[in-house]
């Protein structure tokens, strides 16, 4: 059918343009940015086993609960707190304003102890139901404690027995305050005074509300990326991406002419598919992930190059345009397949043995390879066949002969 | 199409490869690699000072800090921005280090901070080595399966060549090796195999169709020439993207990108000048010589 190709090409171009236009915003808002692009904190904690406290699944679960409560209070969106192996917990907080505070909250075991002056522990954090900051009339922050009914009776007994003596309050062995008992306290409330900033008081209150950790945690790995650096990396990657891709697009047209232009169009579809897939899978885009995406563009183009070179050879050997196109795709597909399989094997290894950012790289690269098998082979083939069906087919030079 | 005697001149290429690899090897054995904290454990601080102090001031301030910091390494990455590497600090030590610095040098922004304990360091190292081992074995299996075992060996030697060149350059220039670098090496392995497969694929096709007068060397030369444009174009498009990332993409990934640039260039070189000649030599080990064969 003469000229049918032109219409098909036009319809496809419009379809892609419209789809791209409508998908742009949904994809953009649904894309998960990694910590290295939006800033954040990644911490690996290891539970320290002691004789008194062996580590069981229950211990870890309870620890995670406490950590959850603590982090919940800081208002971080969608924190990730997960166990790893038998003794480890991974915490990822994205877009955290003050990573140092977050680390403090995470790390502290937060054991609250009330001791009489002979060093005996008479009450602990377990006896609390609430801890809130409040301001004195003079504007100094202090922490108001509220005991459980059991705690309240214990406290009443202790204060009655110790009138005129000191009761010291310790947090993780650090002295918070050591007031003298003036009279028995029976209403189950106490106040921790002291010269603290509002943040310090808030942090302590938070820790007390969430409860102490069942087990001591040691930070064995910590990665913090500031929001500035994250945003900066993202910007720079965008610029680099545009320049790199631009160079590739220009090259393809300059060297391969019409097929090159079609390959560029296929590349556009390719980019939409990859971004869409990442968005759909809820995959996280990391900085190496962006590099992986750009690298996969180089590879998608490679598939086209292999095919076009084949077509050129066939045209040189005197075959007709349609036969050359068919033969080119058929023969080249095997080579493209082999080359892609090996890279896929590599991405699988990287995924299993790599850490967060590297996994992002593996995921984007593998999605890219799979997508490119479609766009570079199937899709470009349609485009080429359709253009062979237009008056353009009379000008073999356009096709690279 | 003019067919150059690539395979016949293989001694030149082998020597050239050695010339590229040996300096790197010597550096590896003497200086070794600049291993990042991912493998050695330690703490790293990327700080941007408001006051833009000179590096000597920063060094002095750090010396004055009362903690034993285990030979801190200080680098100025841009005016007022410093990369400080110390041994692995506990949270308490880290807090006092940071406040001591703030007192001495004024306020700063923590752009990035990392701490890797010794346990994680060892784990990352063994994972990296495992990944490299598994990748190499799988590559040999795949190529031997698709082509023949001898070509698998040839391909692995080409990959080894690329990895050694990259490692060698990183050792010579003492550039820092992080886990991202390992990912780069694995990607280079994938790329090198790709190149090699494209050429071997053509060799296999041409060998099937060859005339009796054509020697294996001739067929290989012809295959290389036929795929040369594709090899160059592919490397070119990939390098466009990589160079753009290297120059415009920011400092965080630059070592990772550089490793890939070196590896990919080496990869295309080794697929043509190393893999084919070695495959040829391995094939010859099993075949009688034929004096009537055309070689060019």
XYZ file of C-alpha atoms in Angstrom:
697
model
C 0.000 0.000 0.000
C 1.674 3.160 -1.157
C 2.086 6.030 1.267
C 0.519 4.047 4.090
C 3.751 4.299 5.969
C 3.598 8.050 6.239
C 0.215 7.986 7.940
C 1.298 5.299 10.365
C 4.407 7.284 11.277
C 2.346 10.382 11.853
C -0.166 8.607 14.045
C 2.628 7.042 16.104
C 4.345 10.398 16.536
C 1.127 11.993 17.790
C 0.381 9.036 20.062
C 3.816 9.207 21.665
C 3.678 12.979 22.065
C 0.275 12.855 23.740
C 1.185 9.917 25.993
C 4.417 11.584 27.013
C 2.617 14.807 27.766
C 0.028 13.179 29.985
C 2.390 10.801 31.738
C 5.000 13.429 32.534
C 3.552 14.753 35.767
C 2.242 11.492 37.251
C 5.608 9.863 36.667
C 7.511 12.776 38.098
C 5.500 12.921 41.302
C 5.534 9.183 41.817
C 9.261 8.773 41.448
C 11.065 7.812 44.630
C 14.256 9.760 45.080
C 17.096 8.047 46.890
C 18.817 9.525 49.927
C 21.718 10.658 47.819
C 19.364 12.835 45.778
C 16.985 14.273 48.331
C 19.231 14.198 51.357
C 18.720 11.966 54.343
C 20.124 9.502 56.794
C 20.922 5.805 56.440
C 21.958 3.981 59.583
C 22.702 0.340 60.310
C 22.410 -0.582 63.981
C 23.637 -3.751 65.582
C 22.075 -5.034 68.795
C 24.681 -5.719 71.452
C 24.091 -9.060 73.085
C 24.748 -9.361 76.809
C 24.217 -12.148 79.338
C 21.262 -10.294 80.797
C 19.834 -9.570 77.421
C 20.126 -12.253 74.750
C 18.836 -11.232 71.366
C 15.711 -12.876 70.043
C 13.319 -11.966 67.307
C 11.109 -10.523 69.997
C 13.899 -8.265 71.229
C 14.419 -6.893 67.755
C 10.688 -6.427 67.223
C 10.335 -4.506 70.458
C 13.380 -2.415 69.615
C 11.880 -1.540 66.261
C 8.631 -0.550 67.965
C 10.446 1.859 70.247
C 12.471 3.291 67.372
C 9.288 3.664 65.369
C 7.684 5.683 68.141
C 10.728 7.889 68.519
C 11.056 8.586 64.837
C 7.333 9.038 64.413
C 7.528 11.996 66.727
C 10.151 13.743 64.649
C 7.643 13.988 61.837
C 9.806 12.369 59.177
C 7.697 11.162 56.274
C 7.750 7.477 55.433
C 10.674 6.347 57.555
C 12.094 2.932 56.803
C 12.915 0.820 59.857
C 13.656 -2.790 59.044
C 15.397 -5.743 60.591
C 18.348 -7.240 58.792
C 19.605 -10.669 59.684
C 19.261 -11.595 63.330
C 20.878 -8.690 65.052
C 20.652 -5.680 62.813
C 18.227 -2.897 62.123
C 18.333 -0.587 59.136
C 16.895 2.897 59.388
C 16.439 5.249 56.454
C 15.076 8.712 56.940
C 14.610 10.833 53.856
C 14.613 14.596 53.817
C 15.478 14.858 57.490
C 16.169 18.441 58.503
C 18.657 17.765 61.243
C 20.370 14.397 60.843
C 22.435 14.873 63.999
C 19.344 15.052 66.178
C 17.898 12.030 64.474
C 21.055 10.037 65.139
C 20.942 11.070 68.793
C 17.387 9.885 69.150
C 18.131 6.619 67.454
C 21.282 5.777 69.309
C 20.310 6.446 72.886
C 19.223 3.470 74.930
C 17.340 5.981 77.114
C 17.204 4.195 80.405
C 15.673 6.551 82.974
C 16.527 5.800 86.575
C 15.514 7.386 89.862
C 18.114 6.660 92.551
C 18.108 7.347 96.255
C 21.282 8.727 97.763
C 22.557 5.260 98.546
C 22.589 4.486 94.822
C 19.583 2.197 94.858
C 17.306 2.353 91.825
C 13.757 2.952 93.029
C 11.909 3.859 89.832
C 12.622 3.574 86.126
C 11.231 4.811 82.847
C 8.928 1.793 82.820
C 6.899 3.480 85.514
C 6.055 6.468 83.356
C 2.955 6.980 81.300
C 3.870 10.349 79.915
C 6.582 12.967 79.650
C 5.921 16.454 78.314
C 7.902 19.637 78.092
C 6.529 22.720 79.753
C 7.800 26.195 80.462
C 8.316 27.757 83.865
C 6.888 31.248 84.307
C 10.424 32.490 83.737
C 10.517 30.791 80.353
C 12.891 27.916 81.235
C 11.953 24.573 79.686
C 11.408 21.625 81.996
C 10.089 18.093 81.613
C 6.888 17.084 83.373
C 6.604 13.378 84.174
C 3.491 11.401 84.900
C 3.702 8.015 86.580
C 1.518 4.944 86.153
C -0.719 4.141 89.102
C 1.797 1.577 90.240
C 4.613 4.035 89.679
C 2.718 6.720 91.517
C 2.388 4.574 94.617
C 6.044 3.619 94.437
C 6.981 7.258 94.079
C 4.770 8.207 97.017
C 6.486 5.574 99.158
C 9.958 6.663 98.083
C 9.387 10.334 98.637
C 7.806 9.690 102.014
C 10.819 7.650 103.087
C 13.321 10.192 101.796
C 12.089 13.582 102.870
C 15.045 15.950 103.199
C 17.264 13.674 101.126
C 18.349 13.747 97.477
C 16.753 11.662 94.774
C 18.860 11.708 91.588
C 17.445 11.225 88.140
C 19.727 9.642 85.535
C 19.309 9.112 81.811
C 21.702 6.464 80.495
C 23.884 6.959 83.537
C 24.054 10.690 82.930
C 22.704 12.898 85.712
C 19.724 14.979 84.658
C 18.862 16.548 87.981
C 19.155 15.797 91.717
C 16.535 17.607 93.704
C 15.991 17.381 97.425
C 12.652 15.890 98.451
C 10.648 18.567 100.282
C 7.528 16.555 100.968
C 5.952 13.263 99.928
C 4.571 13.386 96.386
C 1.380 11.409 96.030
C -0.144 12.751 92.821
C 2.159 10.686 90.634
C 3.826 13.619 88.978
C 7.367 14.911 88.960
C 9.306 17.586 87.127
C 12.812 17.401 85.767
C 14.285 20.852 85.967
C 17.620 22.092 84.770
C 19.246 24.563 82.477
C 18.401 23.131 79.080
C 17.488 24.387 75.674
C 14.030 23.708 74.350
C 15.420 21.158 71.880
C 17.264 19.226 74.555
C 14.164 19.124 76.733
C 12.028 18.051 73.785
C 14.474 15.299 72.869
C 14.528 13.924 76.384
C 10.747 14.031 76.618
C 10.521 12.234 73.299
C 12.873 9.510 74.407
C 10.953 9.002 77.631
C 7.602 8.837 75.869
C 8.791 6.261 73.398
C 10.368 4.123 76.038
C 13.827 2.775 76.457
C 15.348 0.313 74.048
C 15.296 -3.301 75.194
C 18.862 -3.651 74.099
C 21.893 -1.459 73.435
C 22.397 -0.534 69.820
C 25.703 0.239 68.182
C 25.882 2.237 64.982
C 28.011 0.175 62.612
C 27.332 2.166 59.485
C 26.083 5.664 58.938
C 25.605 7.643 55.765
C 24.301 11.190 55.836
C 23.715 13.265 52.729
C 22.739 16.881 53.290
C 19.731 18.178 51.424
C 21.889 20.766 49.650
C 24.275 18.191 48.262
C 21.372 15.969 47.293
C 19.609 18.695 45.346
C 22.904 19.771 43.821
C 23.685 16.246 42.629
C 20.221 15.963 41.116
C 20.583 19.244 39.241
C 24.030 18.420 37.951
C 22.905 14.990 36.792
C 20.032 16.557 34.862
C 22.421 18.938 33.103
C 24.906 16.176 32.348
C 22.079 13.985 31.114
C 20.781 16.607 28.723
C 24.227 17.304 27.326
C 25.136 13.641 26.979
C 21.836 12.623 25.420
C 21.916 15.670 23.157
C 25.325 14.641 21.838
C 24.034 11.128 21.169
C 20.944 12.417 19.318
C 23.006 14.695 17.103
C 25.484 11.956 16.357
C 22.792 9.469 15.383
C 21.241 11.819 12.851
C 24.593 12.933 11.488
C 25.879 9.424 10.974
C 22.779 7.367 10.254
C 20.521 10.016 8.762
C 16.918 8.838 8.494
C 17.309 5.629 10.509
C 19.199 7.772 13.040
C 16.256 10.128 13.355
C 13.942 7.173 13.828
C 16.304 5.715 16.413
C 16.133 9.018 18.305
C 12.366 8.840 18.259
C 12.590 5.294 19.599
C 14.915 6.631 22.294
C 12.221 9.053 23.397
C 9.745 6.206 23.730
C 12.443 4.280 25.545
C 12.929 7.041 28.099
C 9.176 7.213 28.748
C 8.986 3.444 29.226
C 11.924 3.333 31.632
C 10.742 6.268 33.737
C 7.248 4.840 33.757
C 8.494 1.417 34.834
C 10.595 2.882 37.640
C 7.649 4.917 38.811
C 5.260 1.952 38.641
C 7.608 -0.389 40.475
C 8.111 2.185 43.178
C 11.812 1.794 42.573
C 14.139 4.330 44.086
C 16.128 6.565 41.795
C 19.637 6.986 43.171
C 22.589 8.941 41.857
C 24.293 5.856 40.403
C 20.823 4.965 39.162
C 20.783 8.070 37.004
C 24.201 7.112 35.693
C 22.823 3.651 34.981
C 19.896 5.117 33.064
C 22.165 7.289 30.942
C 24.503 4.349 30.363
C 21.587 2.229 29.225
C 20.783 4.902 26.666
C 24.229 4.344 25.229
C 23.415 0.630 25.092
C 19.974 1.136 23.563
C 21.663 3.101 20.825
C 24.171 0.282 20.456
C 21.418 -2.134 19.483
C 20.298 0.292 16.802
C 23.868 0.717 15.589
C 24.313 -3.030 15.210
C 21.078 -3.264 13.232
C 21.727 -0.259 11.026
C 25.217 -1.420 10.161
C 23.715 -4.719 9.072
C 21.124 -2.948 6.945
C 23.855 -0.863 5.343
C 25.767 -3.997 4.432
C 22.701 -5.600 2.952
C 21.965 -2.470 0.907
C 25.560 -2.404 -0.281
C 25.207 -6.012 -1.339
C 22.422 -4.833 -3.605
C 19.351 -6.033 -1.764
C 16.106 -4.141 -1.968
C 15.254 -1.774 0.849
C 12.595 -3.957 2.419
C 14.702 -7.096 2.240
C 17.685 -5.253 3.655
C 15.654 -4.005 6.591
C 14.259 -7.452 7.347
C 17.610 -9.174 7.013
C 19.294 -6.514 9.124
C 16.899 -6.945 12.016
C 16.838 -10.691 11.869
C 20.567 -11.215 11.822
C 21.387 -8.495 14.283
C 18.811 -9.574 16.844
C 20.887 -12.569 17.907
C 23.914 -10.419 18.535
C 21.887 -7.818 20.430
C 20.324 -10.555 22.520
C 23.679 -12.094 23.476
C 25.133 -8.737 24.402
C 22.129 -7.784 26.536
C 21.972 -11.104 28.373
C 25.515 -10.720 29.659
C 24.848 -7.233 30.944
C 21.656 -8.501 32.590
C 23.657 -11.181 34.387
C 25.902 -8.430 35.727
C 22.942 -6.402 36.970
C 21.560 -9.423 38.805
C 24.879 -9.906 40.594
C 24.992 -6.204 41.428
C 21.471 -6.335 42.789
C 22.126 -9.242 45.130
C 25.513 -8.193 46.382
C 25.204 -4.439 46.273
C 24.007 -1.833 48.750
C 21.279 0.791 48.291
C 22.750 3.156 45.700
C 24.349 0.319 43.733
C 21.043 -1.546 43.713
C 19.492 1.557 42.216
C 22.109 1.356 39.484
C 21.380 -2.325 38.861
C 17.625 -1.788 38.749
C 17.706 1.125 36.323
C 20.276 -0.558 34.096
C 18.289 -3.793 33.884
C 14.985 -2.030 33.242
C 16.817 -0.034 30.592
C 18.176 -3.126 28.871
C 14.806 -4.864 28.815
C 13.069 -1.735 27.564
C 15.730 -1.236 24.903
C 15.149 -4.754 23.590
C 11.650 -3.591 22.778
C 12.303 -0.066 21.510
C 15.549 -0.692 19.661
C 14.391 -3.838 17.965
C 10.623 -4.116 17.665
C 9.682 -0.463 17.736
C 12.452 0.802 15.460
C 11.618 -2.011 13.068
C 8.038 -0.759 12.762
C 9.297 2.786 12.182
C 11.753 1.699 9.531
C 9.254 -0.484 7.736
C 6.716 2.294 7.687
C 9.214 4.766 6.320
C 10.136 2.240 3.643
C 6.493 2.496 2.731
C 6.693 6.210 1.958
C 8.101 8.080 -1.051
C 11.298 8.393 1.001
C 12.202 4.867 0.026
C 13.342 6.067 -3.362
C 16.249 7.876 -1.759
C 18.465 5.046 -0.542
C 21.069 7.491 0.603
C 18.721 8.509 3.393
C 18.788 4.980 4.659
C 22.533 4.831 4.812
C 23.583 3.236 1.549
C 36.981 -2.911 2.327
C 40.642 -3.014 3.192
C 41.423 -5.770 5.643
C 44.270 -5.022 7.999
C 46.494 -7.747 9.450
C 45.389 -7.387 12.993
C 45.748 -10.972 14.045
C 49.140 -11.473 12.419
C 50.533 -8.467 14.220
C 49.354 -9.786 17.542
C 52.783 -9.708 19.148
C 52.680 -5.920 18.829
C 49.300 -5.793 20.542
C 50.362 -8.172 23.286
C 53.392 -5.988 23.975
C 51.275 -2.850 23.919
C 48.895 -4.398 26.412
C 51.785 -5.312 28.650
C 53.069 -1.749 28.384
C 49.679 -0.561 29.611
C 49.320 -3.105 32.369
C 52.818 -3.489 33.818
C 53.234 0.053 35.220
C 49.842 -0.364 36.879
C 50.828 -3.738 38.289
C 54.049 -2.369 39.714
C 52.104 0.458 41.306
C 49.625 -2.070 42.717
C 52.407 -4.041 44.300
C 54.244 -1.043 45.706
C 51.754 1.725 46.463
C 48.717 -0.485 46.442
C 45.244 0.962 46.115
C 43.777 3.991 47.856
C 40.973 2.079 49.529
C 38.023 4.161 50.692
C 36.293 3.777 54.062
C 33.862 1.315 52.519
C 36.640 -1.239 52.722
C 38.951 -0.022 55.475
C 36.315 1.350 57.816
C 36.544 4.933 59.058
C 34.706 8.236 59.085
C 34.478 10.850 56.389
C 33.253 14.423 56.660
C 32.480 16.633 53.657
C 32.230 20.100 55.192
C 31.557 23.493 53.679
C 32.873 26.261 55.896
C 31.178 29.619 55.914
C 34.473 31.341 56.537
C 36.498 29.691 53.756
C 39.600 28.896 55.819
C 42.846 27.807 54.173
C 43.752 24.146 54.248
C 46.649 24.823 56.589
C 44.278 26.407 59.109
C 42.010 23.401 58.898
C 44.954 21.051 59.379
C 46.104 22.933 62.440
C 42.632 23.015 63.916
C 42.319 19.271 63.476
C 45.720 18.673 65.029
C 44.604 20.634 68.056
C 41.551 18.451 68.595
C 42.150 16.311 71.633
C 40.935 13.082 70.101
C 43.257 10.507 68.642
C 42.068 10.632 65.042
C 44.323 8.026 63.467
C 46.207 10.072 60.865
C 43.456 12.220 59.422
C 43.574 12.951 55.701
C 42.400 16.384 54.610
C 41.532 17.432 51.060
C 40.253 20.720 49.763
C 37.716 19.895 47.092
C 36.705 23.466 46.334
C 37.250 26.841 48.081
C 36.056 26.458 51.657
C 34.961 22.854 51.131
C 37.009 20.120 52.782
C 36.948 16.347 52.797
C 38.262 15.000 56.100
C 38.891 11.336 56.639
C 39.594 9.884 60.073
C 39.438 6.516 61.725
C 36.008 5.218 62.575
C 34.647 7.511 65.338
C 31.923 6.692 67.861
C 28.969 9.054 68.028
C 30.318 10.728 71.159
C 33.747 11.201 69.575
C 32.152 12.470 66.405
C 30.090 15.021 68.327
C 33.113 16.395 70.169
C 35.126 16.461 66.931
C 32.414 18.470 65.196
C 31.976 20.956 68.033
C 35.751 21.385 68.411
C 35.991 22.217 64.718
C 33.078 24.634 64.944
C 34.792 26.413 67.798
C 38.090 26.723 65.979
C 37.017 27.392 62.426
C 33.547 28.830 62.627
C 30.285 27.412 61.402
C 30.036 24.883 58.593
C 27.486 22.835 56.738
C 27.817 19.071 56.702
C 27.324 18.254 53.019
C 27.918 14.594 53.552
C 29.078 12.378 56.366
C 29.821 8.677 56.384
C 30.948 6.205 58.964
C 31.801 2.604 58.310
C 32.617 0.294 61.208
C 35.187 -2.505 60.787
C 32.530 -5.217 60.522
C 30.750 -3.557 57.630
C 34.085 -2.775 56.011
C 35.008 -6.445 55.936
C 31.574 -7.395 54.663
C 31.699 -4.921 51.794
C 35.143 -6.179 50.846
C 34.116 -9.809 50.726
C 30.909 -8.974 48.872
C 32.929 -7.074 46.289
C 35.334 -9.944 45.746
C 32.465 -12.411 45.604
C 30.676 -10.317 42.995
C 33.797 -10.150 40.850
C 34.373 -13.887 41.141
C 30.785 -14.832 40.340
C 30.620 -12.417 37.418
C 33.784 -13.798 35.851
C 32.646 -17.407 36.192
C 29.203 -16.693 34.774
C 30.759 -14.861 31.846
C 33.021 -17.791 31.003
C 30.089 -20.184 31.213
C 27.877 -18.016 29.045
C 30.408 -17.465 26.298
C 31.544 -21.082 26.287
C 27.914 -22.039 25.962
C 27.194 -19.633 23.103
C 30.470 -20.041 21.246
C 33.161 -22.453 22.354
C 35.240 -22.917 25.477
C 38.403 -21.509 23.903
C 36.579 -18.298 23.113
C 35.453 -18.183 26.755
C 39.081 -18.206 27.848
C 39.988 -15.558 25.303
C 37.118 -13.368 26.468
C 38.099 -13.716 30.115
C 41.676 -12.747 29.337
C 40.353 -9.662 27.570
C 38.242 -8.814 30.624
C 41.194 -9.342 32.932
C 43.130 -6.972 30.729
C 40.470 -4.271 31.126
C 40.185 -4.704 34.883
C 43.955 -4.578 35.329
C 44.287 -1.458 33.206
C 41.582 0.301 35.210
C 42.926 -0.840 38.574
C 46.434 0.060 37.473
C 45.512 3.611 36.565
C 43.585 4.038 39.805
C 46.611 2.761 41.704
C 49.059 4.990 39.829
C 46.963 8.083 40.419
C 45.982 6.880 43.909
C 42.323 7.604 43.239
C 39.932 6.452 45.927
C 38.272 3.062 45.528
C 34.705 2.892 46.858
C 31.923 0.334 46.486
C 30.755 2.328 43.486
C 34.109 1.563 41.882
C 33.395 -2.141 42.216
C 30.057 -1.595 40.492
C 31.956 0.214 37.738
C 34.340 -2.722 37.313
C 31.432 -5.125 37.051
C 29.803 -2.903 34.445
C 33.074 -2.780 32.531
C 33.131 -6.577 32.563
C 29.634 -6.579 31.095
C 30.581 -4.079 28.419
C 33.788 -5.816 27.474
C 31.905 -9.051 27.013
C 29.355 -7.264 24.830
C 32.038 -5.983 22.481
C 33.723 -9.336 22.399
C 30.476 -11.123 21.641
C 29.674 -8.873 18.718
C 33.042 -9.626 17.143
C 33.003 -13.336 17.977
C 29.504 -13.555 16.587
C 30.741 -12.208 13.282
C 33.768 -14.491 13.329
C 31.515 -17.487 13.857
C 29.267 -16.434 10.986
C 32.212 -15.859 8.678
C 33.882 -19.113 9.675
C 30.748 -20.974 8.686
C 30.797 -19.376 5.261
C 34.507 -19.283 4.637
C 36.303 -20.413 1.538
C 38.978 -23.078 1.928
C 41.718 -20.628 1.052
C 40.923 -18.300 3.922
C 42.848 -18.886 7.127
C 41.259 -18.398 10.514
C 43.400 -15.306 10.931
C 42.024 -13.849 7.702
C 38.461 -14.556 8.734
C 39.070 -12.885 12.080
C 40.615 -9.843 10.462
C 37.684 -9.587 8.109
C 35.194 -9.907 10.978
C 36.958 -7.206 12.932
C 36.893 -4.832 10.007
C 33.228 -5.526 9.391
C 32.279 -4.769 12.966
C 34.727 -1.933 13.422
C 32.242 0.836 12.673
C 29.781 -0.586 15.134
C 32.459 -0.955 17.826
C 33.578 2.618 17.412
C 30.104 4.097 17.196
C 28.871 2.291 20.265
C 31.866 3.306 22.331
C 31.419 6.846 21.053
C 27.783 7.169 22.083
C 28.479 5.653 25.483
C 31.460 7.958 25.952
C 29.374 11.033 25.052
C 27.139 10.238 27.984
C 29.982 9.317 30.325
C 32.049 12.387 29.541
C 29.007 14.574 30.054
C 28.544 12.964 33.464
C 32.222 13.310 34.285
C 32.456 17.000 33.460
C 28.997 18.162 34.448
C 27.741 15.561 36.842
C 29.221 16.666 40.147
C 32.033 15.315 42.288
C 30.245 12.513 44.122
C 30.302 10.085 41.220
C 33.373 11.264 39.361
C 35.639 8.353 40.314
C 32.905 5.890 39.414
C 32.446 7.539 35.992
C 36.173 7.767 35.372
C 36.565 4.058 36.059
C 33.885 3.330 33.490
C 35.439 5.615 30.911
C 38.821 3.913 31.274
C 37.275 0.466 31.318
C 35.118 0.986 28.248
C 37.937 2.380 26.146
C 40.119 -0.487 27.281
C 37.218 -2.817 26.581
C 36.911 -1.932 22.937
C 40.672 -2.142 22.530
C 40.874 -5.542 24.172
C 37.949 -7.028 22.233
C 39.742 -6.278 18.967
C 43.409 -6.570 19.809
C 43.416 -9.070 22.627
C 40.378 -11.350 22.528
C 40.598 -12.220 18.843
C 44.328 -12.852 18.691
C 44.192 -14.990 21.816
C 41.238 -16.979 20.515
C 43.207 -17.462 17.329
C 46.240 -18.726 19.229
C 44.145 -21.047 21.353
C 42.477 -22.431 18.237
C 45.848 -23.001 16.648
C 46.921 -25.187 19.520
C 44.547 -27.837 18.247
C 44.951 -27.431 14.489
C 47.604 -28.462 11.950
C 49.189 -25.638 9.925
C 48.038 -25.163 6.318
C 50.689 -23.580 4.084
C 48.215 -22.923 1.245
C 46.016 -20.588 3.230
C 45.542 -16.943 2.421
C 46.111 -14.612 5.346
C 45.368 -11.156 3.912
